[in-house]
Amino acid sequence: MADDAPHQAVATEPRPDVTDDELEAGRKLFAAECRFFFGAQKLEQLPPPAGIEIAFAGRSNVGKSSLLNALTGHNSLARVSTEPGRTRQLNFFDLGGRLTLVDMPGYGYARASKQIKADWQGMMFDYLRGRTTLLRVMLLLDSRIEVKQADHDVMDLLDRAAVTYQIVLTKADGLKPGALARKQDEIGALVAKHPAAFPEIATTSSETGAGIPELRAVLTGLVS
Ligand SMILES: Nc1nc2c(ncn2[C@@H]2O[C@H](COP(=O)(O)OP(=O)(O)OP(=O)(O)O)[C@@H](O)[C@H]2O)c(=O)[nH]1
Ligand SMILES: [Mg+2]
């Protein structure tokens, strides 16, 4: 029965409102060369602000690095790990000289030492609050699990800092269509309560590629 096949989950999901031209522009931009150019472990080490940045934030293990790889069509541009807490610095990637993508360390990783948590998270939050070139934060939430306190805290922080953010539901391949639709409704209601949250939610699977062309189109729209 089709409804029992999790991998078909995203196929029936309503497509975000993107035109064929926007999809094509997204395909072209993300086919450009993408290269790592900077890793920052401390705020003082950030590259000088230039161009437009889009940061990928979210709890540890939510799939930030995997999403960057899927968007750019690389297997191993950003390092992916089954062990949470893999990405330990802000990693900056230049996409075709037009856009900077920033892979952030995850928050909410319970097993990290207190000192490490304070270091990463302090830097991450300072970056999110203070970076003038940061156009939008893509805030990833795992579609298969509940929204945690740490996610609510980050949404509140971004509201206070007036940094526009957009929710990306990740790992959509893990849900059946009905459950995915309910999750999208739940997150839609959550987003409506947050002034700095962009109303449209993206839904993706880095595993199957579902939602990836649409997200490329959305991101490309931000720099066109
Ligand atoms: N089923 C499924 N698994 C995924 C997907 N995206 C990522 N994963 C898995 O989730 C785990 C974490 O992925 P990462 O991309 O390293 O997550 P991250 O958010 O960068 O993690 P940190 O750097 O530790 O904060 C890996 O085992 C991935 O293979 C997806 O779309 N579907
Ligand atoms: Mg990572």
Coordinates of N, CA, C and O in Angstrom, one line a residue, residues 60-145:
S60 N 21.8 19.8 16.8 CA 22.8 18.9 16.4 C 22.2 17.7 15.7 O 21.1 17.2 16.2
N61 N 22.7 17.3 14.6 CA 22.2 16.1 13.9 C 20.9 16.3 13.1 O 20.4 15.3 12.6
V62 N 20.4 17.5 13.0 CA 19.2 17.7 12.3 C 19.4 17.6 10.7 O 18.4 17.4 10.0
G63 N 20.7 17.7 10.3 CA 20.9 17.5 8.9 C 21.4 18.7 8.1 O 21.2 18.8 6.9
K64 N 22.1 19.6 8.8 CA 22.5 20.9 8.2 C 23.6 20.6 7.1 O 23.5 21.1 6.0
S65 N 24.6 19.8 7.5 CA 25.7 19.6 6.6 C 25.2 18.7 5.4 O 25.6 19.0 4.2
S66 N 24.3 17.8 5.7 CA 23.7 17.0 4.6 C 22.9 17.8 3.6 O 23.0 17.6 2.4
L67 N 22.2 18.8 4.2 CA 21.4 19.7 3.3 C 22.3 20.5 2.4 O 22.0 20.7 1.2
L68 N 23.4 21.0 3.0 CA 24.3 21.8 2.2 C 24.9 21.0 1.0 O 25.0 21.4 -0.1
N69 N 25.3 19.7 1.4 CA 25.8 18.8 0.3 C 24.7 18.6 -0.8 O 25.0 18.6 -1.9
A70 N 23.5 18.4 -0.3 CA 22.4 18.1 -1.3 C 22.2 19.3 -2.2 O 22.0 19.1 -3.4
L71 N 22.1 20.5 -1.6 CA 21.9 21.7 -2.4 C 23.0 21.9 -3.4 O 22.7 22.3 -4.6
T72 N 24.2 21.7 -3.0 CA 25.3 21.9 -3.9 C 25.7 20.7 -4.8 O 26.6 20.8 -5.6
G73 N 25.0 19.6 -4.6 CA 25.3 18.4 -5.4 C 26.6 17.8 -5.1 O 27.2 17.1 -5.9
H74 N 27.1 18.0 -3.9 CA 28.4 17.4 -3.5 C 28.1 16.2 -2.5 O 27.1 16.3 -1.7
N75 N 28.9 15.2 -2.5 CA 28.8 14.2 -1.4 C 29.4 14.6 -0.1 O 29.0 14.2 0.9
S76 N 30.5 15.3 -0.2 CA 31.3 15.5 1.0 C 31.9 16.9 1.1 O 33.0 17.1 1.6
L77 N 31.1 17.9 0.6 CA 31.6 19.3 0.8 C 31.6 19.6 2.3 O 32.6 20.1 2.8
A78 N 30.5 19.5 2.9 CA 30.4 19.7 4.3 C 30.4 18.3 5.0 O 29.7 17.4 4.5
R79 N 31.1 18.2 6.1 CA 31.2 16.9 6.7 C 30.0 16.5 7.5 O 29.5 17.2 8.4
V80 N 29.5 15.3 7.2 CA 28.3 14.7 7.8 C 28.7 13.6 8.7 O 29.7 12.9 8.5
S81 N 27.9 13.5 9.8 CA 28.2 12.4 10.8 C 27.0 11.9 11.5 O 26.1 12.6 11.7
T82 N 27.1 10.6 11.8 CA 26.0 10.0 12.6 C 26.2 10.4 14.1 O 25.3 10.4 14.9
E83 N 27.4 10.9 14.4 CA 27.6 11.3 15.8 C 27.3 12.8 15.9 O 27.9 13.6 15.1
P84 N 26.4 13.2 16.8 CA 26.0 14.6 16.9 C 27.2 15.4 17.3 O 28.1 14.9 17.9
G85 N 27.2 16.7 16.9 CA 28.3 17.6 17.4 C 29.5 17.5 16.4 O 30.6 17.9 16.7
R86 N 29.2 17.1 15.2 CA 30.3 16.9 14.2 C 30.9 18.3 13.8 O 32.1 18.5 13.7
T87 N 30.0 19.2 13.4 CA 30.4 20.5 12.9 C 30.7 21.4 14.1 O 29.9 21.7 14.9
R88 N 32.0 21.8 14.2 CA 32.4 22.5 15.4 C 32.9 23.9 15.2 O 33.4 24.6 16.0
Q89 N 32.7 24.3 14.0 CA 33.0 25.7 13.7 C 32.1 26.2 12.7 O 31.3 25.5 12.1
L90 N 32.1 27.6 12.4 CA 31.3 28.1 11.4 C 32.1 27.9 10.1 O 33.2 28.4 10.0
N91 N 31.5 27.2 9.2 CA 32.2 26.9 7.9 C 31.5 27.7 6.8 O 30.3 27.6 6.6
F92 N 32.4 28.5 6.1 CA 31.9 29.4 5.1 C 32.2 28.8 3.7 O 33.3 28.4 3.4
F93 N 31.2 28.8 2.8 CA 31.3 28.2 1.5 C 30.9 29.3 0.5 O 29.8 29.9 0.6
D94 N 31.8 29.5 -0.5 CA 31.4 30.5 -1.6 C 30.7 29.7 -2.7 O 31.3 28.8 -3.2
L95 N 29.6 30.2 -3.1 CA 28.8 29.6 -4.2 C 28.9 30.5 -5.4 O 28.2 31.6 -5.4
G96 N 29.7 30.2 -6.4 CA 29.8 30.9 -7.6 C 30.1 32.4 -7.5 O 29.7 33.2 -8.4
G97 N 30.7 32.8 -6.4 CA 30.9 34.3 -6.2 C 29.7 35.1 -5.9 O 29.7 36.3 -5.8
R98 N 28.5 34.4 -5.8 CA 27.3 35.2 -5.6 C 26.7 35.1 -4.3 O 25.8 35.9 -3.9
L99 N 27.0 34.0 -3.6 CA 26.3 33.7 -2.3 C 27.3 33.0 -1.4 O 28.0 32.1 -1.8
T100 N 27.2 33.3 -0.1 CA 28.0 32.6 0.9 C 27.1 31.8 1.7 O 26.1 32.3 2.3
L101 N 27.3 30.5 1.8 CA 26.5 29.5 2.6 C 27.3 29.2 3.8 O 28.5 28.9 3.7
V102 N 26.7 29.3 5.0 CA 27.4 29.0 6.2 C 26.8 27.8 7.0 O 25.6 27.8 7.3
D103 N 27.6 26.8 7.1 CA 27.3 25.6 7.9 C 27.6 25.8 9.3 O 28.8 26.0 9.7
M104 N 26.6 25.8 10.2 CA 26.8 26.2 11.6 C 26.9 24.9 12.5 O 26.3 23.9 12.2
P105 N 27.6 25.0 13.6 CA 27.6 23.9 14.5 C 26.1 23.8 15.1 O 25.4 24.8 15.1
G106 N 25.8 22.6 15.5 CA 24.4 22.4 16.0 C 24.3 22.9 17.4 O 25.3 22.9 18.2
Y107 N 23.1 23.2 17.9 CA 23.0 23.6 19.3 C 22.2 22.4 19.9 O 21.7 21.5 19.2
G108 N 22.1 22.4 21.2 CA 21.4 21.4 22.0 C 22.0 20.1 22.0 O 21.3 19.1 22.2
Y109 N 23.3 20.0 21.9 CA 24.0 18.7 21.9 C 24.3 18.4 23.4 O 25.3 19.0 23.9
A110 N 23.6 17.5 24.0 CA 23.6 17.3 25.4 C 25.0 16.8 25.9 O 25.4 17.1 27.0
R111 N 25.7 16.0 25.1 CA 26.9 15.4 25.6 C 28.2 16.2 25.5 O 29.2 15.8 26.0
A112 N 28.1 17.4 24.9 CA 29.3 18.2 24.8 C 29.6 18.7 26.2 O 28.7 18.9 27.0
S113 N 30.9 19.0 26.4 CA 31.2 19.5 27.7 C 30.7 20.9 27.9 O 30.4 21.6 26.9
K114 N 30.5 21.4 29.1 CA 30.0 22.7 29.4 C 30.8 23.8 28.7 O 30.3 24.7 28.1
Q115 N 32.1 23.6 28.7 CA 33.0 24.6 28.2 C 32.8 24.7 26.6 O 32.7 25.8 26.1
I116 N 32.8 23.5 26.0 CA 32.6 23.5 24.6 C 31.3 24.1 24.2 O 31.2 24.9 23.3
K117 N 30.3 23.7 24.9 CA 28.9 24.3 24.6 C 28.9 25.8 24.7 O 28.4 26.5 23.8
A118 N 29.5 26.3 25.8 CA 29.6 27.7 26.0 C 30.3 28.4 24.8 O 29.9 29.4 24.3
D119 N 31.4 27.8 24.4 CA 32.2 28.4 23.3 C 31.5 28.4 22.0 O 31.3 29.4 21.4
W120 N 30.9 27.2 21.6 CA 30.3 27.2 20.3 C 29.0 28.0 20.3 O 28.7 28.7 19.4
Q121 N 28.2 27.8 21.4 CA 26.9 28.4 21.3 C 27.0 29.9 21.5 O 26.3 30.7 20.8
G122 N 27.9 30.4 22.3 CA 28.2 31.8 22.4 C 28.5 32.4 21.1 O 27.9 33.4 20.6
M123 N 29.4 31.7 20.4 CA 29.9 32.3 19.1 C 28.7 32.2 18.1 O 28.5 33.2 17.3
M124 N 28.0 31.1 18.1 CA 26.9 31.0 17.1 C 25.8 32.1 17.3 O 25.4 32.7 16.4
F125 N 25.5 32.3 18.6 CA 24.4 33.3 18.8 C 25.0 34.7 18.5 O 24.2 35.5 18.0
D126 N 26.2 35.0 18.9 CA 26.8 36.3 18.5 C 26.8 36.5 17.0 O 26.5 37.6 16.5
Y127 N 27.1 35.5 16.3 CA 27.2 35.5 14.8 C 25.7 35.8 14.3 O 25.5 36.7 13.5
L128 N 24.8 35.1 14.8 CA 23.4 35.2 14.3 C 22.9 36.6 14.6 O 22.1 37.2 13.8
R129 N 23.2 37.2 15.8 CA 22.7 38.5 16.2 C 23.4 39.6 15.4 O 22.8 40.6 15.2
G130 N 24.7 39.5 15.2 CA 25.5 40.6 14.8 C 26.0 40.7 13.4 O 26.6 41.7 13.1
R131 N 25.7 39.7 12.6 CA 26.4 39.7 11.3 C 25.6 40.5 10.3 O 24.5 40.2 9.9
T132 N 26.2 41.6 9.8 CA 25.5 42.5 8.9 C 25.2 41.9 7.6 O 24.2 42.3 6.9
T133 N 26.0 41.0 7.1 CA 25.8 40.4 5.8 C 24.9 39.2 5.8 O 24.6 38.7 4.7
L134 N 24.4 38.8 7.0 CA 23.5 37.7 7.1 C 22.1 38.0 6.6 O 21.4 38.8 7.3
L135 N 21.7 37.5 5.5 CA 20.4 37.9 4.9 C 19.3 37.1 5.5 O 18.2 37.6 5.7
R136 N 19.5 35.8 5.7 CA 18.5 34.9 6.2 C 19.1 33.7 6.8 O 20.1 33.2 6.4
V137 N 18.5 33.2 7.9 CA 18.9 32.0 8.5 C 17.9 30.9 8.1 O 16.7 31.1 8.2
M138 N 18.4 29.8 7.6 CA 17.6 28.7 7.4 C 17.6 27.9 8.7 O 18.7 27.4 9.1
L139 N 16.5 27.8 9.4 CA 16.5 27.1 10.7 C 15.9 25.7 10.5 O 14.7 25.6 10.1
L140 N 16.7 24.7 10.6 CA 16.3 23.3 10.3 C 15.6 22.7 11.5 O 16.1 22.7 12.6
L141 N 14.5 22.0 11.2 CA 13.8 21.2 12.3 C 13.6 19.8 11.7 O 13.2 19.6 10.5
D142 N 13.9 18.8 12.5 CA 13.7 17.4 12.1 C 12.3 17.1 12.0 O 11.6 17.2 13.1
S143 N 11.7 16.7 10.9 CA 10.3 16.5 10.7 C 9.8 15.3 11.6 O 8.7 15.2 11.9
R144 N 10.8 14.4 11.9 CA 10.4 13.2 12.6 C 10.3 13.3 14.1 O 9.8 12.4 14.8
I145 N 10.8 14.4 14.6 CA 10.8 14.6 16.1 C 10.1 15.9 16.5 O 10.1 16.8 15.7

